[in-house]
Amino acid sequence: MIGRLNHVAIAVKDLAASTALYRDTLGARVSQPLPQPEHGVTVVFVELPNTKIELLEPMGADSPIARFLERNADGGIHHICYEVDDILAARDRLKAQGARVLGSGEPRIGAHGKPVLFLHPKDFCGTLVELEQA
Ligand code: CO
């Protein structure tokens, strides 16, 4: 059911320093910072040949990323995103198998303008999983 790895999201405290690390130390192509107030984050996309890394900096104290960074002071992998062909069919199949879909269970528009859902980390090996409509 799941397809390509769309991105790995890394929570960071200092977006400018983290962007410089990926650009200058690791030699990656990076985007400009993209504020996403509806998700409480500012994002930089790191473009790799086969996938993307998203650097997420919290926007505001009640950002979910701010809470993550309270527990992970150095930052860390926040979620991984898999593509699915049909997000509603994927959701229904997962729910039927007992997986927990976060929030209302209705897809929201994610960072790339496509519908996304998040799955409970306790149901997926301790990793927050995002599904994105391919
Ligand atoms: Co994501």
Coordinates of C-alpha atoms and ligand atoms in Angstrom, one line a residue:
M1 CA 0.0 0.0 0.0
I2 CA 2.7 2.5 0.9
G3 CA 4.8 3.8 -1.9
R4 CA 7.8 6.1 -2.1
L5 CA 9.4 7.7 0.9
N6 CA 8.3 11.3 0.3
H7 CA 10.4 12.9 3.1
V8 CA 12.0 12.6 6.5
A9 CA 11.2 15.5 8.8
I10 CA 13.7 16.7 11.4
A11 CA 12.8 19.1 14.2
V12 CA 15.4 21.8 14.7
K13 CA 15.8 24.6 17.2
D14 CA 17.7 26.9 14.9
L15 CA 16.6 26.7 11.3
A16 CA 19.3 29.0 9.9
A17 CA 22.1 27.0 11.5
S18 CA 20.5 23.7 10.4
T19 CA 20.0 24.9 6.9
A20 CA 23.7 26.0 6.8
L21 CA 24.7 22.6 8.1
Y22 CA 22.9 20.8 5.3
R23 CA 23.9 23.3 2.6
D24 CA 27.6 23.9 3.6
T25 CA 28.7 20.9 5.5
L26 CA 26.7 18.2 3.8
G27 CA 26.6 20.0 0.4
A28 CA 22.9 19.6 -0.2
R29 CA 20.5 21.8 -2.2
V30 CA 18.2 23.7 0.2
S31 CA 15.1 25.9 -0.2
Q32 CA 14.3 29.2 1.3
P33 CA 12.4 29.0 4.6
L34 CA 8.7 28.6 4.1
P35 CA 6.5 29.7 7.0
Q36 CA 3.4 27.5 7.5
P37 CA 1.4 29.1 10.2
E38 CA -1.5 26.6 9.9
H39 CA 1.0 23.9 10.9
G40 CA 2.9 26.0 13.5
V41 CA 6.2 25.5 11.7
T42 CA 8.7 27.1 9.3
V43 CA 10.1 24.6 6.9
V44 CA 13.2 24.3 4.8
F45 CA 13.2 21.6 2.1
V46 CA 16.5 19.8 1.5
E47 CA 16.4 18.3 -2.0
L48 CA 18.1 14.9 -2.3
P49 CA 18.3 12.9 -5.5
N50 CA 15.8 10.3 -4.2
T51 CA 13.8 12.1 -1.5
K52 CA 13.6 15.2 0.7
I53 CA 14.5 16.1 4.2
E54 CA 12.3 18.7 5.8
L55 CA 13.8 20.9 8.6
L56 CA 11.0 22.0 10.9
E57 CA 11.4 24.9 13.2
P58 CA 8.6 25.6 15.6
M59 CA 6.5 28.7 15.1
G60 CA 5.1 29.8 18.4
A61 CA 5.3 28.1 21.8
D62 CA 2.2 25.9 21.2
S63 CA 3.7 24.4 18.1
P64 CA 3.8 20.6 18.3
I65 CA 7.4 20.9 17.2
A66 CA 8.2 23.1 20.3
R67 CA 6.9 20.3 22.5
F68 CA 9.0 17.7 20.7
L69 CA 12.1 19.9 21.2
E70 CA 11.4 20.1 24.9
R71 CA 11.9 16.3 25.0
N72 CA 14.7 16.3 22.4
A73 CA 17.0 19.2 23.1
D74 CA 19.3 18.5 20.1
G75 CA 16.5 18.1 17.7
G76 CA 15.7 14.8 16.0
I77 CA 13.7 12.9 13.5
H78 CA 10.1 14.0 14.0
H79 CA 8.3 11.9 11.3
I80 CA 8.6 10.1 8.1
C81 CA 6.2 10.5 5.2
Y82 CA 5.1 7.7 2.8
E83 CA 3.2 8.3 -0.4
V84 CA -0.1 6.4 -0.9
D85 CA -2.2 6.3 -4.1
D86 CA -5.5 6.8 -2.4
I87 CA -5.3 8.4 1.1
L88 CA -9.0 7.7 2.0
A89 CA -8.7 4.0 1.1
A90 CA -5.4 3.8 3.0
R91 CA -7.0 5.5 6.1
D92 CA -10.0 3.1 6.0
R93 CA -7.8 0.1 5.6
L94 CA -5.5 1.1 8.5
K95 CA -8.5 1.9 10.8
A96 CA -10.0 -1.4 10.0
Q97 CA -6.7 -3.0 11.2
G98 CA -6.8 -1.0 14.5
A99 CA -4.3 1.7 13.7
R100 CA -5.0 5.1 15.2
V101 CA -5.3 8.1 12.8
L102 CA -4.4 11.4 14.6
G103 CA -6.8 14.4 14.7
S104 CA -10.2 14.3 13.2
G105 CA -9.2 11.5 10.8
E106 CA -10.0 13.7 7.8
P107 CA -7.0 14.5 5.6
R108 CA -5.5 18.0 5.9
I109 CA -3.5 19.9 3.3
G110 CA 0.1 19.4 4.0
A111 CA 3.4 21.1 3.2
H112 CA 3.2 20.2 -0.5
G113 CA -0.4 21.2 -1.1
K114 CA -1.6 17.6 -1.0
P115 CA -3.8 15.8 1.5
V116 CA -2.0 14.2 4.4
L117 CA -2.8 12.1 7.5
F118 CA -0.7 11.2 10.6
L119 CA -0.7 7.8 12.3
H120 CA 0.0 7.2 16.0
P121 CA 3.6 6.5 16.7
K122 CA 2.7 3.8 19.2
D123 CA 1.1 1.8 16.4
F124 CA 4.2 2.1 14.1
C125 CA 7.4 1.2 15.8
G126 CA 7.6 4.4 17.8
T127 CA 7.7 6.6 14.7
L128 CA 5.2 9.2 13.7
V129 CA 4.1 8.3 10.2
E130 CA 2.6 10.8 7.7
L131 CA 0.8 9.6 4.7
E132 CA 0.6 11.8 1.7
Q133 CA -1.6 11.5 -1.4
A134 CA 0.8 10.7 -4.2
Ligands
CO1 CO 5.8 15.9 6.8

